[in-house]
PDB file of C-alpha atoms in Angstrom:
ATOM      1  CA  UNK A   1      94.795-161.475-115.961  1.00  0.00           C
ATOM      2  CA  UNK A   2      96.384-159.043-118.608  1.00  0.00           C
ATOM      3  CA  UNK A   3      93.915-156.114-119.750  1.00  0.00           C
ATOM      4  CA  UNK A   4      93.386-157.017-123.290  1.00  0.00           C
ATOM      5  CA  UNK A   5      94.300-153.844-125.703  1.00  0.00           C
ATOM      6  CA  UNK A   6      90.580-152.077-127.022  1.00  0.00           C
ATOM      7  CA  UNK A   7      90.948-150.995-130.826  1.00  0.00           C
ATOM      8  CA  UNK A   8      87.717-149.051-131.617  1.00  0.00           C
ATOM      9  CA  UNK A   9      87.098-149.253-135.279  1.00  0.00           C
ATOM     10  CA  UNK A  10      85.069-146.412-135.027  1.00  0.00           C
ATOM     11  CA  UNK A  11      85.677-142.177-136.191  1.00  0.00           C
ATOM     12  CA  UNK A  12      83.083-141.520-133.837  1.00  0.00           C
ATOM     13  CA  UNK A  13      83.682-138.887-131.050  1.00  0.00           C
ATOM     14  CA  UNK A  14      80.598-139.976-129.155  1.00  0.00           C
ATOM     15  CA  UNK A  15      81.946-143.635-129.276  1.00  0.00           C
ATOM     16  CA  UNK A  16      85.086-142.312-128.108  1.00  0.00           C
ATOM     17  CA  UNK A  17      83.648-140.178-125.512  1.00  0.00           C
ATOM     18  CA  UNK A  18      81.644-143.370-124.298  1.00  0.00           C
ATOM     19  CA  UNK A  19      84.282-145.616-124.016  1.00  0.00           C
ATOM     20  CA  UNK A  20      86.522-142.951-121.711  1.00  0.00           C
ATOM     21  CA  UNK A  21      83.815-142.694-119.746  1.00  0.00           C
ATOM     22  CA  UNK A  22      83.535-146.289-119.113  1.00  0.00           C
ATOM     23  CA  UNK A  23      87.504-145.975-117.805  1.00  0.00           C
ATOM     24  CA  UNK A  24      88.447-148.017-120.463  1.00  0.00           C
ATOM     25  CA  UNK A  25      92.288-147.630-122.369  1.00  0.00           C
ATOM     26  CA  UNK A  26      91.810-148.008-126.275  1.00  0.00           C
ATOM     27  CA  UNK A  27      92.979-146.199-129.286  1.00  0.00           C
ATOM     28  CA  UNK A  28      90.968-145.360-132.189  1.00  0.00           C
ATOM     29  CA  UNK A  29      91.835-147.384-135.743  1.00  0.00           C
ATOM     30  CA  UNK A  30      88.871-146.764-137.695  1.00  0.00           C
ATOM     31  CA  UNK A  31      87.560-148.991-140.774  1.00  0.00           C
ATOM     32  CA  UNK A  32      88.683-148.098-144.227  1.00  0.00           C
ATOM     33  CA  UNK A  33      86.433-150.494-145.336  1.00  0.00           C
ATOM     34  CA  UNK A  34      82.740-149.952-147.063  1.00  0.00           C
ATOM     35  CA  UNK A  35      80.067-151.489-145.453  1.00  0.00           C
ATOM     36  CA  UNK A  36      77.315-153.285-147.084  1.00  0.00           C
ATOM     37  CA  UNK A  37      73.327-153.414-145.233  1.00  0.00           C
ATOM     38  CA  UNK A  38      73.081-157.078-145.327  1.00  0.00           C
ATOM     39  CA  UNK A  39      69.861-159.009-143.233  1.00  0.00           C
ATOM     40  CA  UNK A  40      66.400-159.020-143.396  1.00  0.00           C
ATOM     41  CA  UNK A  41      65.696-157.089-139.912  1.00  0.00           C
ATOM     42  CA  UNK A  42      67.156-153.880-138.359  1.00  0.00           C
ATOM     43  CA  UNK A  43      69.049-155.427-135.838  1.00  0.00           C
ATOM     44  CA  UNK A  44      70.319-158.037-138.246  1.00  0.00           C
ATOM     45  CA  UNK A  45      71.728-155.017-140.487  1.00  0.00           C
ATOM     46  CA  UNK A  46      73.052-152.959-137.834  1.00  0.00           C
ATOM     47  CA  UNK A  47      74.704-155.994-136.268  1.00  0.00           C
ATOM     48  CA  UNK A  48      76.508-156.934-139.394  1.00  0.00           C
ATOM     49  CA  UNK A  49      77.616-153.536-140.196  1.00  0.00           C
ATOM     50  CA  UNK A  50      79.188-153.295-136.498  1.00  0.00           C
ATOM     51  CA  UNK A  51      80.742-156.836-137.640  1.00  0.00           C
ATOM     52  CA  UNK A  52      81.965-155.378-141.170  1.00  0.00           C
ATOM     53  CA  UNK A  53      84.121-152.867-139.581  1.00  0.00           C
ATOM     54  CA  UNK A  54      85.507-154.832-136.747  1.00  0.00           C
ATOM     55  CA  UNK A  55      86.786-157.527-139.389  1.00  0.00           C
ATOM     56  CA  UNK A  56      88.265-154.472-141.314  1.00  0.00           C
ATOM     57  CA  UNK A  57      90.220-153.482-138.322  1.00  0.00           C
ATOM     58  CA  UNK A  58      91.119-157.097-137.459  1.00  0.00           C
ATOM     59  CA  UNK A  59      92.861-158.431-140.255  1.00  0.00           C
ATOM     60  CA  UNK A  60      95.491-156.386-138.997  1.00  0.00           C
ATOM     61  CA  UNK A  61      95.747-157.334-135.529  1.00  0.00           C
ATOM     62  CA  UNK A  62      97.733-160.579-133.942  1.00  0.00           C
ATOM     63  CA  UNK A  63      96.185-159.543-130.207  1.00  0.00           C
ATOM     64  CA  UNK A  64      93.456-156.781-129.599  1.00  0.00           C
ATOM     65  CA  UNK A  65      89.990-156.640-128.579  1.00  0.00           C
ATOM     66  CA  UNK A  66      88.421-155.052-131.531  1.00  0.00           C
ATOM     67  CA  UNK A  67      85.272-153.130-130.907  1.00  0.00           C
ATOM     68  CA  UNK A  68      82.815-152.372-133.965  1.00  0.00           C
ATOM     69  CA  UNK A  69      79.907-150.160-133.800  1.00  0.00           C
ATOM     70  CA  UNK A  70      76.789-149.096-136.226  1.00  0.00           C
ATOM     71  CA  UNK A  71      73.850-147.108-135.462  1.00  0.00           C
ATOM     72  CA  UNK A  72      70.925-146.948-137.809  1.00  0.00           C
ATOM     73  CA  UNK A  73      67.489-144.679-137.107  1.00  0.00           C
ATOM     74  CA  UNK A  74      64.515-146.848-138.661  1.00  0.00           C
ATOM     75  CA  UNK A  75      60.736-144.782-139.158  1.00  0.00           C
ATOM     76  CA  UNK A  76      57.698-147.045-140.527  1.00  0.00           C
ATOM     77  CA  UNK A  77      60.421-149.384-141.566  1.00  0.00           C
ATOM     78  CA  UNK A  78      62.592-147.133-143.599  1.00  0.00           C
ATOM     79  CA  UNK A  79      66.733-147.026-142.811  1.00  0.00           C
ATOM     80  CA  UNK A  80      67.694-143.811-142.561  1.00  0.00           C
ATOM     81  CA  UNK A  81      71.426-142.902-142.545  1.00  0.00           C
ATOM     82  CA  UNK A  82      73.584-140.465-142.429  1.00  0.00           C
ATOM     83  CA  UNK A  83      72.146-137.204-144.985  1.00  0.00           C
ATOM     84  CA  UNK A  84      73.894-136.279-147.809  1.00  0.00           C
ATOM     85  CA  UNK A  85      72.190-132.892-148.178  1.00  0.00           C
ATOM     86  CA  UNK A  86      70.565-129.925-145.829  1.00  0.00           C
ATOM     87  CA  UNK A  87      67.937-130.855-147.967  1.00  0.00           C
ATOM     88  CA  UNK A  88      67.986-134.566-147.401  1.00  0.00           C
ATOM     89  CA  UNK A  89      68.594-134.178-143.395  1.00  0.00           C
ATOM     90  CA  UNK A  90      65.181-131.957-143.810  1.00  0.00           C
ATOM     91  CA  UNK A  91      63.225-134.388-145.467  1.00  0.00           C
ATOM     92  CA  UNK A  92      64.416-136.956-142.514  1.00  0.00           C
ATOM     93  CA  UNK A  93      64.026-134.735-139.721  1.00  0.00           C
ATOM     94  CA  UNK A  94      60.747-133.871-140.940  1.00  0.00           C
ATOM     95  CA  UNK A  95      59.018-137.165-140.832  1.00  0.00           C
ATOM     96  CA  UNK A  96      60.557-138.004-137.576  1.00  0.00           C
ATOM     97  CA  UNK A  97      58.970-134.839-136.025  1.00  0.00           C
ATOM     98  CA  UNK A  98      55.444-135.884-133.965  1.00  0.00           C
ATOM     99  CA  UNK A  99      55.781-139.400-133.974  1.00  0.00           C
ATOM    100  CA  UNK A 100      58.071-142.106-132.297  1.00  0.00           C
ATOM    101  CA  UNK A 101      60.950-144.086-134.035  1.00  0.00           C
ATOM    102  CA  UNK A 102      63.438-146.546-133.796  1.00  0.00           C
ATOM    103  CA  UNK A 103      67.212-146.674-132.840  1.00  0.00           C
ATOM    104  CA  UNK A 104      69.454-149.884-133.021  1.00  0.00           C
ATOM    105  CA  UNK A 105      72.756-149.822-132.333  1.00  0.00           C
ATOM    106  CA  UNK A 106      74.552-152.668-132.844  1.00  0.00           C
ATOM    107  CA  UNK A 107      78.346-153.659-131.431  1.00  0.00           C
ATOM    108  CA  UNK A 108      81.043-156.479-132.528  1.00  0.00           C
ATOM    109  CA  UNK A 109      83.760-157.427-130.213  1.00  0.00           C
ATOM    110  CA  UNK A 110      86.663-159.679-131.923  1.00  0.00           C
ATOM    111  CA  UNK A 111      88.442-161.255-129.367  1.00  0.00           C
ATOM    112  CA  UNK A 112      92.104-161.873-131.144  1.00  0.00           C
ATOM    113  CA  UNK A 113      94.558-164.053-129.743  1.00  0.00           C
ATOM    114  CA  UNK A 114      97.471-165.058-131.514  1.00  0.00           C
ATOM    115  CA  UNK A 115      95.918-164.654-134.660  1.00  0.00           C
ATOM    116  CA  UNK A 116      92.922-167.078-133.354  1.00  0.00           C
ATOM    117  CA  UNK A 117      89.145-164.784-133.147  1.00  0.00           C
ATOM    118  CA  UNK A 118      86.420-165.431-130.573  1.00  0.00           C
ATOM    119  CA  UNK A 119      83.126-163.237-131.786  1.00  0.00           C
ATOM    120  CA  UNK A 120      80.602-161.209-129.944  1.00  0.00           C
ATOM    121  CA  UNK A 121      77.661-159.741-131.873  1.00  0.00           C
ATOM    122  CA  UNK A 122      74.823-157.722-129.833  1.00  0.00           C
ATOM    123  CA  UNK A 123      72.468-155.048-130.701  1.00  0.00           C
ATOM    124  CA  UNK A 124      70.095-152.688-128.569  1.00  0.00           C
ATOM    125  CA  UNK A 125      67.232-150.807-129.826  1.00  0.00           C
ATOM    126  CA  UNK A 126      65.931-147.454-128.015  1.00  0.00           C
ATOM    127  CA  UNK A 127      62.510-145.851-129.122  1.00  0.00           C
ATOM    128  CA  UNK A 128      62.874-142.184-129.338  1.00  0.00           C
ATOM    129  CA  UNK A 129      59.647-139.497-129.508  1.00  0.00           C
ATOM    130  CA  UNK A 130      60.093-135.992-130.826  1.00  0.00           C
ATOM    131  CA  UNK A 131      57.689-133.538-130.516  1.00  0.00           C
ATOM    132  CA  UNK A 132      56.231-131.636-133.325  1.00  0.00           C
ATOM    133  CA  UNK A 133      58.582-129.379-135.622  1.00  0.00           C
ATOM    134  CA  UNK A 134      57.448-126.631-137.700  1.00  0.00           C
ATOM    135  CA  UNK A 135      59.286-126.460-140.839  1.00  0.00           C
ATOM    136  CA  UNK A 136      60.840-123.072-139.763  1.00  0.00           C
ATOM    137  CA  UNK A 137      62.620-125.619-136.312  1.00  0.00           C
ATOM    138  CA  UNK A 138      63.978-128.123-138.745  1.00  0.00           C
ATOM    139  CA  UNK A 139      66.111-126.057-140.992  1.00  0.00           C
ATOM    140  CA  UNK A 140      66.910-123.910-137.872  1.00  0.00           C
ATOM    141  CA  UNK A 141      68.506-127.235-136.199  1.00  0.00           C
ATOM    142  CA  UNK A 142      70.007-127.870-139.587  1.00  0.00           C
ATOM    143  CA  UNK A 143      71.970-124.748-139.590  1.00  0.00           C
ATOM    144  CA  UNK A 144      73.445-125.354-136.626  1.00  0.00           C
ATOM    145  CA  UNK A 145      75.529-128.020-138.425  1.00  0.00           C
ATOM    146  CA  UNK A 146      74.481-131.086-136.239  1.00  0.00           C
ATOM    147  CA  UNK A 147      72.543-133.190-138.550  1.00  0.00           C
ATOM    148  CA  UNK A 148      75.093-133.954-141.474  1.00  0.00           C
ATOM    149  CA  UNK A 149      77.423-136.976-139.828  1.00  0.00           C
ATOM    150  CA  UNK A 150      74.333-138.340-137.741  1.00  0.00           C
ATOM    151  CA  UNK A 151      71.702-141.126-138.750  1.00  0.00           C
ATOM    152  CA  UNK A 152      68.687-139.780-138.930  1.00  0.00           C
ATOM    153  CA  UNK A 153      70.141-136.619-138.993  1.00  0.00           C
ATOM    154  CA  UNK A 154      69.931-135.479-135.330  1.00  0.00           C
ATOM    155  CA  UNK A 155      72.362-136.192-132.425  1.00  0.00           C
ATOM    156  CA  UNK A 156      70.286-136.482-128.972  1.00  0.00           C
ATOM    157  CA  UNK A 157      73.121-135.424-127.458  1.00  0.00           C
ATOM    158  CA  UNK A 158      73.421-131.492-129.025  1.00  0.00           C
ATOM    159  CA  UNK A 159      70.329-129.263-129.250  1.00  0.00           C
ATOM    160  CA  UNK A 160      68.313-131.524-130.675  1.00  0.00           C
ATOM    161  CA  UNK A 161      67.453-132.951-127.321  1.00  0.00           C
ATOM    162  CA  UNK A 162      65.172-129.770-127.092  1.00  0.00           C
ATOM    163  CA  UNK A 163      62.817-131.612-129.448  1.00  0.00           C
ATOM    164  CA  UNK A 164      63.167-135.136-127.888  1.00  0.00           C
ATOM    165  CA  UNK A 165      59.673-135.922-126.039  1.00  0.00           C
ATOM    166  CA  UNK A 166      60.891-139.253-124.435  1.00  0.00           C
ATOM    167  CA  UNK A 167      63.346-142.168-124.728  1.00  0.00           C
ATOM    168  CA  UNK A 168      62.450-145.883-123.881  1.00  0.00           C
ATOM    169  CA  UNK A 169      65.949-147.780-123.467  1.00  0.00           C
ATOM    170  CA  UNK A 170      69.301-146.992-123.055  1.00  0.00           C
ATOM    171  CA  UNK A 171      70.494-143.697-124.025  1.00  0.00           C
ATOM    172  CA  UNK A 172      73.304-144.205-124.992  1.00  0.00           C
ATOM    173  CA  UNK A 173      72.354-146.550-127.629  1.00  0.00           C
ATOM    174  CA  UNK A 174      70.996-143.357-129.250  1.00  0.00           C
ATOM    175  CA  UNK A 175      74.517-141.744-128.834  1.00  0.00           C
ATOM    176  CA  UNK A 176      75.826-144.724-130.543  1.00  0.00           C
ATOM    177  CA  UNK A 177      77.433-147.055-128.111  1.00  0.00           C
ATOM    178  CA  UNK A 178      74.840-149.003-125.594  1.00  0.00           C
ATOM    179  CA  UNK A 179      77.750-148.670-122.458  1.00  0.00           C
ATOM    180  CA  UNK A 180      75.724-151.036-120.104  1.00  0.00           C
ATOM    181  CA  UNK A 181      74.966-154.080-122.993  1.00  0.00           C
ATOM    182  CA  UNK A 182      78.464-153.635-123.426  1.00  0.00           C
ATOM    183  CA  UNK A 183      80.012-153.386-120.222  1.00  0.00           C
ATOM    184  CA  UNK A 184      78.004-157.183-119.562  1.00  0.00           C
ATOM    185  CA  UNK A 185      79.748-158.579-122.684  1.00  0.00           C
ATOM    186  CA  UNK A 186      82.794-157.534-121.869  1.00  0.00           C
ATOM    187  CA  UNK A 187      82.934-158.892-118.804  1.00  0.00           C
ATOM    188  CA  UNK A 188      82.485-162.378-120.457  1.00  0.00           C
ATOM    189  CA  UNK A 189      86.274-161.930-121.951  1.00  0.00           C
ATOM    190  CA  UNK A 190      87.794-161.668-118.262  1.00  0.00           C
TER     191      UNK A 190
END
């Protein structure tokens, strides 16, 4: 059987980084498109955000596996993106310190043949624990420059992980891209 093309409608050099080291061949045609939070759960959101972008990326494919991702860091039920300030990435980073909160990533694959689309929509969710932060921590880790493209503003993959306590579930859907949920889907297309 002929190894379907990957399109990952993603900017993200962690998902990009995750999908090499899964061996797989794809180029990188990220969504134009601005999504909208739609559902009434986390994993409903995230999972129709992944779905927004593949669709963006789709309409302009014939033949493709399209692969759209989302991640969204939720604390006592609050979304929290990606910062627009230092001052707003402190504020986040702040109540995340001492306390344990929630990660879902969630993942569309579009399955285009010939124009016709078979869809896959999955999401994982990872509990992360930081330790405590004094104020003087937070806008140190700020400086550094990680926390303005990140939801939640951290990446558990930088210096941050100095603060990380403990991780239940996959890492990698912290980083972004749950490899081994999607590895199992995948394998549903062959």
């Amino acid at each position: 059987m002929k190894e379907k093309k990957i399109i990952l409608a993603s900017a993200s050099p962690r998902r990009k980084e995750l999908l090499a080291l899964m061996g797989l061949s794809f180029q990188v045609v990220p969504s134009r498109e601005k999504e909208v939070p739609e559902g009434d759960t986390p994993a409903e959101i995230v999972e129709n955000l992944s779905r927004q972008k593949a669709e963006a990326v789709a309409a302009g494919y014939q033949d493709g596996m399209i692969l759209g991702a989302d991640t969204i860091v939720v604390c006592d039920g609050e979304i929290m993106g990606k910062p627009r300030t230092k001052e707003d990435a402190f504020h986040m980073l702040h109540s995340l310190q001492g306390r344990t909160h929630e990660v879902y990533t969630g993942v569309t694959l579009i399955d285009v043949e010939h124009g016709e689309r078979t869809y896959d929509t999955f999401s994982r969710k990872a509990l992360v624990t930081v330790h405590a932060m004094e104020d003087w921590e937070i806008w140190a880790y700020i400086e550094k420059g990680e926390s303005m493209d990140k939801a939640g503003a951290y990446g558990i993959q930088g210096s941050f992980a100095m603060y990380v306590d403990g991780i239940q579930g996959e890492y990698h859907t912290v980083l972004g891209l749950p490899v081994a949920a999607l590895y199992q889907e995948l394998k549903k297309f062959h």
